[in-house]
Structure formats: C-alpha cells, structure tokens
Amino acid sequence: MKIRDISRMAWDQVKRRKVVTGLCMTGISIGCAAIIVALSIGQSAQVYVTDEVNRNFKMDEIIVSPGGGIPSQGNGSGAPAESNDNLNPGKLTAQKLKIIQGLNHVVAAAPFEDAGYMQMLTIDNKIADVQIKATDLRMLTKFGHKFKQGGVTDLPGMVVLNYGATLGLIDNETRQKLYERLGAEPFNQELMDQYNSMAILPTEMYRQQIQMQATDYSNPAGNIKLSSPLQVGGILASPEGTDDLRASYEKIVYVSLETAAQLAKELSFTDTSMTAEPEEDTYKSVTVKVDSVDRIKQVEEMIQKLSLSASDNLYQQEQLKQTFDMMKMAALGIGVFILVIASISIIVAMTMSTHQRRRQIGIMKVLGANMGQIRNMFITEAALLGLLGGVLGVVFSYLIIMGLNKLVGTAGDGLTFFIPLMTIPVGLAFAIMTGVLSGIYPAISASRTDALTAIKRD
C-alpha cells in the first residue's frame, strides 16, 4: 500500500468512529490549550513586566560616574607632566562626554544631575514640591521624552516641566489646611477622595513665570529664599500607560546646568564664599542611552576604557527572565501532564479499536498487507487524532485568551494577553507527538494479529 492509501484508510476510520474520535480529540485539545494558554500568559506577563521595568529602571541606559583615576605622571624626561585636566582619568569631563556621545550605538549622552527638592511657586501663589534635575535641555527628546507643549530650548532662565509638575498646584493655605485635616483623620475616605481630586487638578503652566523657593528648616524662624523668575519653555507629555494620579507623584523641573548653578547660589543658606567652587566642565554623573539593550555591555566596556565607572540595571532583567522561565516550565509541565492523561484515553480507545477491527486486519493481511503497513495505518490514525485535537486546542486557546482580556479589561489593568506565534507549533507538536506515542502500542498489537485466527473468530 502507498502512503496515500494508508492515510485515506486512517482518515476513514477517524470519521467513522465519531464518539471515540470526539473523546480523544477533547482530551488532547485540553492539554494542547493548557500548554498554549500557559505559555501565552507567561509571555504576556513577561512583556508587560519588562515594559514596566524598562520604563521605571531604564534598561537601555547606562549611568556613568567618575572612576577615581590615577594622576598624570611625568613624561619620562625628568620634567613634570603638562597639566591637562580634560585627560585626567579620574574626572568625568566635557571632553570625555563628547567622546561618549560619538561612540557606536550611543543614541544620546547628557548629565542628569539631581539638584535637590524645592518648592515651585507660581505668579498666582500656587505651590508644589518639585525635584530639580540639571541637564542639557536639548537632549530631552533623545532620551524618549515627548513634548505636550513647547519644545527644546537652551535660552537662559528657561525650564521644562514634566506632566506631573502641572498637576496638584494649590495655594499654600489650602494645602496646609488639607494636610492638617488628613493628619487628624487619616482614615477619612471623603478627605482622601478630596486630596486625590486636588492632586490631579491641572494648571496651565506653559509660558508661565515661576520661582523656586527654599526654606531653612535648621533655623527655628524658618527663613525663606526665592530665586530669580524663571520661564516655563515646555511641558513634557505624560508617559504612555500612566494615569494622572500616578503622574502627580513625580513632579520634575528640568533646568540647564547654568540655571542649576544659579539656583544653588541664590537659594543657599550657607556662606558660599567659603565653599569650594565645582570644577568647570566636569560632571558628577552622565546618563547614556543605547540603541539596544543587547549593546549595553559592549558600550560599557568602551566607556570603562576612559577610566570611568559605568553601571546599568540589566540584573533586573536577568532576574525577571529566570523567574518567568521557571513559570513557563511549570506551565509546560501542567500541559504535558494533561496530555499524558489524554494519551491513556487514546491508548485505550485504539486498543479497543484493534479488537473490534480484527476481521478487517485479517482480511488486509490475506490481501497482502504486511506488519509495517498495518502499524503505519494505526500510527497515522493516532497522529490524525493528535492533529485534530491540537487544532481544536488552538481554537480553545484563542477563546480563552479573548475571555481573559475582557476580564482584565473590566478591571482597568494595562495588561493585555496575547498568543505568541511560536506557542502554536509547540502546542501542535506536543499534541501530534502525544497521538503518535499513544498509537505505538495499539499499532504493534494490531500488526501482530494472526490473519486466519481473526477471520475464523469473526
């Protein structure tokens, strides 16, 4: 018999024995769906958590800091070495920053120095606690920030606010009264709702004039200093997937390095004449954005050759990968266990079919069919059951994922489940393999049936 004839006879048997076929397909489809759904949920959760971690920990960024280099030595001729601070390996200088910006796979590099927390005061006496970050304002867009209003600027006295810094600005008296009431009644839900509604109250800040305010808490009198007026030159858009309440917790004012130095002088409560001036064109730290996470280590090695320290957050990603790999293996084990149970039902059904079809097997042998052809027919029949069960399992998987997305969608979560294309062949392969392995014993049993005895008995 040809392969086509064996396949046709196996297909006829699958169609004729509808009850047995249905039971076997159901068992295999459940196991196949369990594998696909479990792997899909694990992959979807990994993508979601990885995106959240990337957004919060910036996996594609490197933090560069001074490496504590070795002082320059003599030139070998007995004369002292020429002074060149830019080449001093222990410093993070403007010259080294330019070198880093020119490295392969570096998208952007700029200082992002924390200038402390202050209070932002508007012209209509609204106030908010903000974090000051000193950077090159022209580089904000290259670090993935998008402008909601305005744009990049390098004019003196111009600042850029993130979206959170435009929310929850209220006058100091109202804010103080609300804090006092919350302190007296911390479990009052009505007060909490009022606080949350005020925290997301937007204020038009674009092109508005603001001042920074600092308070000397070490002095019982609580002396206050105000900075020179600053102009809001741009408002950054809220990060994707971040609601207003969450955005209101992070209020950042981006200023130029020159403006940060000016604020430090204007708002200092100590005698700045006794304080050593920071070296010009040197930085405490620089943030480097790389075009791909896979290139992080390569860029780090090149930066370290400049005698600088480089650190990243890749360990977070590695820990996540290990955790989700374990989850996927556990899910795969559950699916395989269900398929093992399904395979038992196939073995029983195929063995019963062998006894019921002894006469047919005997006639086939009398007509010239050998043991290998009989075996192949039963194995092909089992493989068809596995394939049909696998296809049905894929359909079940999509229905289950659709149901989960509707359920998660009603909860308001940003997690979306999807079925990666690679999981479909994995599920089908396990289903077909289960069918084939389950059909081996019945196939061998059928091929060993004595033709004359089978015909006489029936």
Coordinates of N, CA, C and O in Angstrom, one line a residue, residues 46 55 77 131 180 196 206-207 230 252 342 362 390:
Q46 N 5.5 38.5 31.1 CA 6.9 38.9 31.0 C 7.0 40.2 30.2 O 7.8 41.1 30.6
R55 N 10.5 51.0 31.8 CA 10.1 52.4 32.0 C 10.6 53.0 33.3 O 10.9 54.2 33.4
S77 N 61.2 62.3 31.0 CA 62.5 63.0 30.7 C 62.9 63.8 31.9 O 63.9 64.6 31.9
Q131 N 11.2 68.2 42.2 CA 12.6 67.8 42.2 C 13.2 68.5 41.0 O 12.7 68.6 39.9
E180 N -3.5 69.2 57.5 CA -3.9 69.2 58.9 C -5.1 68.3 59.2 O -5.1 67.5 60.1
N196 N -7.1 63.3 46.5 CA -6.8 62.8 45.2 C -7.3 63.6 44.1 O -6.6 63.8 43.0
Y206 N 2.3 76.4 30.7 CA 3.2 76.8 29.6 C 3.3 78.3 29.4 O 2.4 79.0 29.4
R207 N 4.6 78.7 29.3 CA 5.0 80.1 29.2 C 4.6 80.9 30.4 O 4.6 82.2 30.3
L230 N 11.8 82.5 36.6 CA 12.1 81.5 35.5 C 10.9 81.4 34.6 O 9.8 81.6 35.0
I252 N 8.8 67.0 38.3 CA 10.2 67.2 38.0 C 10.3 68.5 37.2 O 9.5 68.7 36.3
A342 N -4.5 12.4 28.6 CA -5.2 12.2 27.3 C -4.6 11.0 26.5 O -5.4 10.3 25.8
G362 N -7.4 -8.9 9.5 CA -7.1 -10.2 9.0 C -7.3 -10.2 7.5 O -6.4 -10.8 6.7
G390 N -5.1 19.0 18.4 CA -4.2 20.2 18.5 C -4.9 21.4 17.9 O -4.8 22.5 18.4

